[in-house]
mmCIF file of N, CA and C in Angstrom:
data_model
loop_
_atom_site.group_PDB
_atom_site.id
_atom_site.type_symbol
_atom_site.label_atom_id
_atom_site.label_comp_id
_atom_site.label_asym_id
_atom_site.label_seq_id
_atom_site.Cartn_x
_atom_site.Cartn_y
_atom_site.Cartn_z
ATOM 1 N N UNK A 1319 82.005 86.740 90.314
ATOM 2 C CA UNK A 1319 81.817 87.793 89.333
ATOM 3 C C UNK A 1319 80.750 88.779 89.806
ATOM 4 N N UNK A 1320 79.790 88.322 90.395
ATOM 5 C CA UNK A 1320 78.525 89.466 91.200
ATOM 6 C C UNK A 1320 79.103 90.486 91.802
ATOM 7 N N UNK A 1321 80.151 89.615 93.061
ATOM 8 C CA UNK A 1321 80.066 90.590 94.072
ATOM 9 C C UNK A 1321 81.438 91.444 93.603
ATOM 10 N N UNK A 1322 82.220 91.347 92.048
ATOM 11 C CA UNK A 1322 82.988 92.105 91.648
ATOM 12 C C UNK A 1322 81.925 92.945 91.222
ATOM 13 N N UNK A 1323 81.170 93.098 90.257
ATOM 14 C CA UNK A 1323 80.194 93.807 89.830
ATOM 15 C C UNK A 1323 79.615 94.812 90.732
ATOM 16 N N UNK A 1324 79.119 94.108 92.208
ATOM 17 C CA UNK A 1324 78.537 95.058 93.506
ATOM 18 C C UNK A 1324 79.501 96.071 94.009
ATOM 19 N N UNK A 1325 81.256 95.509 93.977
ATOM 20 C CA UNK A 1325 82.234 96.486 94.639
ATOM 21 C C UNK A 1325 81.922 97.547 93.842
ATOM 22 N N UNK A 1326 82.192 97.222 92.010
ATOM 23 C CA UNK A 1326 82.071 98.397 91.217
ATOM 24 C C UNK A 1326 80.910 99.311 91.824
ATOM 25 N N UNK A 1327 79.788 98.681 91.882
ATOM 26 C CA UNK A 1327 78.523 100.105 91.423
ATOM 27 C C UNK A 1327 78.603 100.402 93.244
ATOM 28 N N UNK A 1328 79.002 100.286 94.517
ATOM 29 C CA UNK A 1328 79.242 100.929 95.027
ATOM 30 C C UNK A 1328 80.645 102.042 94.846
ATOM 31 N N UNK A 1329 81.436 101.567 94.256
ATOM 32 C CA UNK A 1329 82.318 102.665 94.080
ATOM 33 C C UNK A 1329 82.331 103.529 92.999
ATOM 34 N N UNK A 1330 81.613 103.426 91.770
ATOM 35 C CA UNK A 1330 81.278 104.260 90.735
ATOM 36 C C UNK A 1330 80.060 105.130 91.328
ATOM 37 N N UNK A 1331 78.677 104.197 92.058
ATOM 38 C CA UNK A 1331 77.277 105.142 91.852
ATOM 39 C C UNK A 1331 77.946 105.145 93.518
ATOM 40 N N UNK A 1332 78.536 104.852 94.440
ATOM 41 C CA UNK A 1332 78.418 105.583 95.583
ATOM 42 C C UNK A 1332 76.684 104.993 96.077
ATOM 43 N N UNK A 1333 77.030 103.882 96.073
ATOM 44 C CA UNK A 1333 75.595 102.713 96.485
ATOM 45 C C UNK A 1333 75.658 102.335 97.381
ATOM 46 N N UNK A 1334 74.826 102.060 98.828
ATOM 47 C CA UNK A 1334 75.163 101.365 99.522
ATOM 48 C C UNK A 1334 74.813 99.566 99.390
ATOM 49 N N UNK A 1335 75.336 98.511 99.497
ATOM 50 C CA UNK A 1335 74.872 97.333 98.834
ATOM 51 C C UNK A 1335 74.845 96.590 100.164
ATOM 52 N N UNK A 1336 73.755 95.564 100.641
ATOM 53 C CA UNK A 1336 73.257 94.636 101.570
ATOM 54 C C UNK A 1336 73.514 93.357 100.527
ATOM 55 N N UNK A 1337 74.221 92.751 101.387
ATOM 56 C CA UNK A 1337 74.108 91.211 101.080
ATOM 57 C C UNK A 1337 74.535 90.203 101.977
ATOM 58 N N UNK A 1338 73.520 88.971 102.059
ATOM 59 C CA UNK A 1338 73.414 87.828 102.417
ATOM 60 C C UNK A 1338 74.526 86.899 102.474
ATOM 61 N N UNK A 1339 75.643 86.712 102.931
ATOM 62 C CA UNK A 1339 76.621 85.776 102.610
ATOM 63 C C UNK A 1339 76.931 84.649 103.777
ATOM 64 N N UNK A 1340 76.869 83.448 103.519
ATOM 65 C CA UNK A 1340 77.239 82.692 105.035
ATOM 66 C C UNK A 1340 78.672 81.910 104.460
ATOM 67 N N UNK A 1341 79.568 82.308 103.567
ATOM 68 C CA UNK A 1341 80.680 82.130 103.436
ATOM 69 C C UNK A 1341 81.904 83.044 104.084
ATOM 70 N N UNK A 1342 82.343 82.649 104.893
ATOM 71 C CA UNK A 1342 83.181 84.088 105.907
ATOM 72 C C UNK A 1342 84.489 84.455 104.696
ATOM 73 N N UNK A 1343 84.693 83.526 104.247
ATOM 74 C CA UNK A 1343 85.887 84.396 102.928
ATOM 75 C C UNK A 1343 85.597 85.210 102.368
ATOM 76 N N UNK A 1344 84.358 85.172 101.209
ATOM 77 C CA UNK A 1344 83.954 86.082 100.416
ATOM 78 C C UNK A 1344 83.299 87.108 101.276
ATOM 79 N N UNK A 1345 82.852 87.000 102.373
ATOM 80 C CA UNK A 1345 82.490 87.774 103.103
ATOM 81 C C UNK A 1345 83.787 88.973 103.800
ATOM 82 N N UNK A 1346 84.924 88.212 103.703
ATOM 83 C CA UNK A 1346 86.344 89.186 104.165
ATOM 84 C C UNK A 1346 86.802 89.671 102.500
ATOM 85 N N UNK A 1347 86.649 89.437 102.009
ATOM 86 C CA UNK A 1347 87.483 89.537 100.448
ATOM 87 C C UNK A 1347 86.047 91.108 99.544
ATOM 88 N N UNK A 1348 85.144 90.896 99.807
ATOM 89 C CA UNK A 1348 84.379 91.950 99.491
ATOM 90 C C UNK A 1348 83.248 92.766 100.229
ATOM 91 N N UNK A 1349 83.503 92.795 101.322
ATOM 92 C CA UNK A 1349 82.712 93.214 102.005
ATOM 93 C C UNK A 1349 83.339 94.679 103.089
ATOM 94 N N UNK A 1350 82.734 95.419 103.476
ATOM 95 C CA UNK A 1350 83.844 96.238 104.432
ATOM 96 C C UNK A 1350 83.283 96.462 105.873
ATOM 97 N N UNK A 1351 81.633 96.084 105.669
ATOM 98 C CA UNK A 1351 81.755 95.808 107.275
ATOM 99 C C UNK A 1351 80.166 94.808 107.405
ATOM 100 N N UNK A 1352 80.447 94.021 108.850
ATOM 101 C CA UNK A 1352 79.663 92.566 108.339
ATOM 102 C C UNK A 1352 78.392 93.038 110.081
ATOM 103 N N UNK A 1353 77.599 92.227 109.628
ATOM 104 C CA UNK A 1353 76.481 92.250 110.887
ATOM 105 C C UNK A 1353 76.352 90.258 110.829
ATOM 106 N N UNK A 1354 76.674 90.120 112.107
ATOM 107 C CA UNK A 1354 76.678 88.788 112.639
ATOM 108 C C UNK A 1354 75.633 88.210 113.169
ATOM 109 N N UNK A 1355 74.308 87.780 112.546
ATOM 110 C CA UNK A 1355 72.820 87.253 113.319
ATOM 111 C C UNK A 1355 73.110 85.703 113.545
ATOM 112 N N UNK A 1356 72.797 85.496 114.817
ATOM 113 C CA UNK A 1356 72.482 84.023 115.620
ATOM 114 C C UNK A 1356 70.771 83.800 115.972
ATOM 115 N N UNK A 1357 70.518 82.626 115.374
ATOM 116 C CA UNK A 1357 68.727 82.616 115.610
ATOM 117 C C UNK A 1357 68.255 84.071 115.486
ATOM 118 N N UNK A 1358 68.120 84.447 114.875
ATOM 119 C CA UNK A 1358 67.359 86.084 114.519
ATOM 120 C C UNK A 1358 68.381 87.632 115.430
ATOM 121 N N UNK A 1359 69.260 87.367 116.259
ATOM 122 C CA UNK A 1359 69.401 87.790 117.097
ATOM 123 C C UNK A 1359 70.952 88.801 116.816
ATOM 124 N N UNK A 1360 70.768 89.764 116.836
ATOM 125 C CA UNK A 1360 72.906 90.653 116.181
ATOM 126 C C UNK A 1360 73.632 90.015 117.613
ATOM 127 N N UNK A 1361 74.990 88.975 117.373
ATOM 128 C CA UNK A 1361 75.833 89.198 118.072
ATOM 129 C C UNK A 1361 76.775 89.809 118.165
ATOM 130 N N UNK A 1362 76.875 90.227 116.629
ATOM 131 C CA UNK A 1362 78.342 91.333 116.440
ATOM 132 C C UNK A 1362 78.150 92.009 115.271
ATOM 133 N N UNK A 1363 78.988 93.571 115.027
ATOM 134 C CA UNK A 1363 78.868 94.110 113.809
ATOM 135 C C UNK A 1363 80.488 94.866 114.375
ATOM 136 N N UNK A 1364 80.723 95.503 112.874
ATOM 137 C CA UNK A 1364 81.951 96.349 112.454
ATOM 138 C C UNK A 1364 82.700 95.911 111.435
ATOM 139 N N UNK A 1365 83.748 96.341 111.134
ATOM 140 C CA UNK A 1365 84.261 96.599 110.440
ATOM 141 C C UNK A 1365 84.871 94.895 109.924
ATOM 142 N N UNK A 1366 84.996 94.443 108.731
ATOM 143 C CA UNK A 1366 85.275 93.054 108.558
ATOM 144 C C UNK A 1366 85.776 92.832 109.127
ATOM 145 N N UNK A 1367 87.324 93.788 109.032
ATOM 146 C CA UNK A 1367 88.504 93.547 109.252
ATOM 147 C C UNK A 1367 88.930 92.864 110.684
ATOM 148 N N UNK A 1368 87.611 93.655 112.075
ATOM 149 C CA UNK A 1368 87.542 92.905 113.220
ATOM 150 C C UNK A 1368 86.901 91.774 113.581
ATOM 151 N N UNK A 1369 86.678 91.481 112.526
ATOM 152 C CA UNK A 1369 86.118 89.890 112.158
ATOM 153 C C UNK A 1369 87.109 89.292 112.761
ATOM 154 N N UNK A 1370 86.712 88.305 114.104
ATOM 155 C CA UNK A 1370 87.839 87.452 114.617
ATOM 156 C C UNK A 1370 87.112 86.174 115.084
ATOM 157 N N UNK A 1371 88.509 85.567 115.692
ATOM 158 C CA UNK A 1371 87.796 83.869 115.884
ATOM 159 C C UNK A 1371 87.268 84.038 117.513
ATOM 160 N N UNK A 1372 86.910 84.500 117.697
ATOM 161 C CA UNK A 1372 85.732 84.777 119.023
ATOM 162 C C UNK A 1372 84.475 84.519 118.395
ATOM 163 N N UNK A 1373 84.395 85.400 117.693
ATOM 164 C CA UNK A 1373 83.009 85.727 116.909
ATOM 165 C C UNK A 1373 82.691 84.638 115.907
ATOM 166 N N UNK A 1374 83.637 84.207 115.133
ATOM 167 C CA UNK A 1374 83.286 82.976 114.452
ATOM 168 C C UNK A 1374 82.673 82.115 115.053
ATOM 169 N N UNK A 1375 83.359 81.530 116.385
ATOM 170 C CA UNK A 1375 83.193 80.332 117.568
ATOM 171 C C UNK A 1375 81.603 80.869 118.070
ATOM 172 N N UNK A 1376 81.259 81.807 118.211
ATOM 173 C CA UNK A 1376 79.951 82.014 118.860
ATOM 174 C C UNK A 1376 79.117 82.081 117.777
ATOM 175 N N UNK A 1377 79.282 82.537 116.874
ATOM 176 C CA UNK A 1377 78.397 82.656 115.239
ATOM 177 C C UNK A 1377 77.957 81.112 115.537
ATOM 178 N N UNK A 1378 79.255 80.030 114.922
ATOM 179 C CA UNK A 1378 78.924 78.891 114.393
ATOM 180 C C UNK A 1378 79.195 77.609 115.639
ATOM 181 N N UNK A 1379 79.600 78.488 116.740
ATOM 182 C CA UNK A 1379 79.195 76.914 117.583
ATOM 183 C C UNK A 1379 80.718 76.261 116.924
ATOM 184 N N UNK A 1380 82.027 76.537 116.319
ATOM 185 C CA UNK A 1380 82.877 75.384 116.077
ATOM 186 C C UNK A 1380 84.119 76.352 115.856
ATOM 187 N N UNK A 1381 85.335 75.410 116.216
ATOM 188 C CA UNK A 1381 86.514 76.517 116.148
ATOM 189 C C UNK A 1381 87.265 76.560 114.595
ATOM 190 N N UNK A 1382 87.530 77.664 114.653
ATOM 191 C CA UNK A 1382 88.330 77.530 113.357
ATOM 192 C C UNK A 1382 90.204 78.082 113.220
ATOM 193 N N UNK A 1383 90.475 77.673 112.136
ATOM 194 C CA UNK A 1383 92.098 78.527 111.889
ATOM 195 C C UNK A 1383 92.421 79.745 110.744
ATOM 196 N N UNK A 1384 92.911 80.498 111.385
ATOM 197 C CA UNK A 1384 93.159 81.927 110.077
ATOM 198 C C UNK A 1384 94.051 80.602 109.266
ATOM 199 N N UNK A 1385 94.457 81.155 108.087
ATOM 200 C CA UNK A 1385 95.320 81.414 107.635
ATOM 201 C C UNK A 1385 95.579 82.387 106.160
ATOM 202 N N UNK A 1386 97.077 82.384 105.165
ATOM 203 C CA UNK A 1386 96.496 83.262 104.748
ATOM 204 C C UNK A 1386 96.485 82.811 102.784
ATOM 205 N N UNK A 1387 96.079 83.899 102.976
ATOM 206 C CA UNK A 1387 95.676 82.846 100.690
ATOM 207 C C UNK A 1387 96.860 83.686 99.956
ATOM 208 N N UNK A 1388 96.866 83.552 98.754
ATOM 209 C CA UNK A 1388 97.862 83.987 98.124
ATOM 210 C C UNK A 1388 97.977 85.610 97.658
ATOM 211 N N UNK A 1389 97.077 86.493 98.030
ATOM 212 C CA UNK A 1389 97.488 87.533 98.178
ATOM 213 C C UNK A 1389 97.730 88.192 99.342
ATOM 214 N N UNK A 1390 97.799 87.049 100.999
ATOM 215 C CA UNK A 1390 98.503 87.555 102.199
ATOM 216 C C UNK A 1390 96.931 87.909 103.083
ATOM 217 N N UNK A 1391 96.177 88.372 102.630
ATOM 218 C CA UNK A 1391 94.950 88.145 103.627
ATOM 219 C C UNK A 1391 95.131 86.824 104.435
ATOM 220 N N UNK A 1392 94.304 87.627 105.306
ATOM 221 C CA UNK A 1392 93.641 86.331 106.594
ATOM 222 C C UNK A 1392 92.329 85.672 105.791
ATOM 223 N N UNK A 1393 92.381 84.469 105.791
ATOM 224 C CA UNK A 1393 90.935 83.869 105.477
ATOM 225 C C UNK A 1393 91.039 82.763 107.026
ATOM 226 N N UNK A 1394 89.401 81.956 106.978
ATOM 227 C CA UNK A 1394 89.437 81.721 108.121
ATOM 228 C C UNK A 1394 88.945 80.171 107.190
ATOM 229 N N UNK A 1395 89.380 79.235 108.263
ATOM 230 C CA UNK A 1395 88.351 77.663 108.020
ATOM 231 C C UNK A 1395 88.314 77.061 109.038
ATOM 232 N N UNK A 1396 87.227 76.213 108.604
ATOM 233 C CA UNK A 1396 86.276 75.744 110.005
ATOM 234 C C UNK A 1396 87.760 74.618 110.546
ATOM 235 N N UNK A 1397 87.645 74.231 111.542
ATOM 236 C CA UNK A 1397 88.472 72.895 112.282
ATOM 237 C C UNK A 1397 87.503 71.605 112.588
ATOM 238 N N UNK A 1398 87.636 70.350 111.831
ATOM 239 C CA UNK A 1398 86.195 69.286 112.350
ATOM 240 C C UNK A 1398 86.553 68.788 113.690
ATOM 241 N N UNK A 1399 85.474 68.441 114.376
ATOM 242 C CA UNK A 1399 85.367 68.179 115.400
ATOM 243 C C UNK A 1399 85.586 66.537 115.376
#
């Protein structure tokens, strides 16, 4: 319900909004472009949408699988080792 609330007041007040998320779904589902920190350090930024499993695997050190949810997006989940 927040980060419905955050889409709004960037698209009504034309806000720019920063937020913290280490969930990569909600992070693809409301977000439009992501900055990727490892130990303090940017390994990647742009646009969600080029959010891929390269970048996941180096983010988190573990592989994962797209697949997609019920409105046809890509979501991603981890694979256990």
């Amino acid at each position: 319900k927040v980060f419905k609330l955050l889409r709004e007041l960037v698209k009504l007040e034309h806000k720019t909004v920063i937020v913290v998320v280490h969930d990569i779904n909600t992070s693809l589902e409301f977000s439009d472009y992501y900055l990727a920190l490892k130990s303090g350090e940017l390994i990647s930024q742009g646009e969600i949408k080029n959010l891929d499993l390269n970048i996941l695997r180096n983010l988190y050190n573990s592989d994962f699988e797209a697949y997609h949810n019920e409105r046809g997006d890509v979501m991603w989940r981890a694979l256990a080792e």
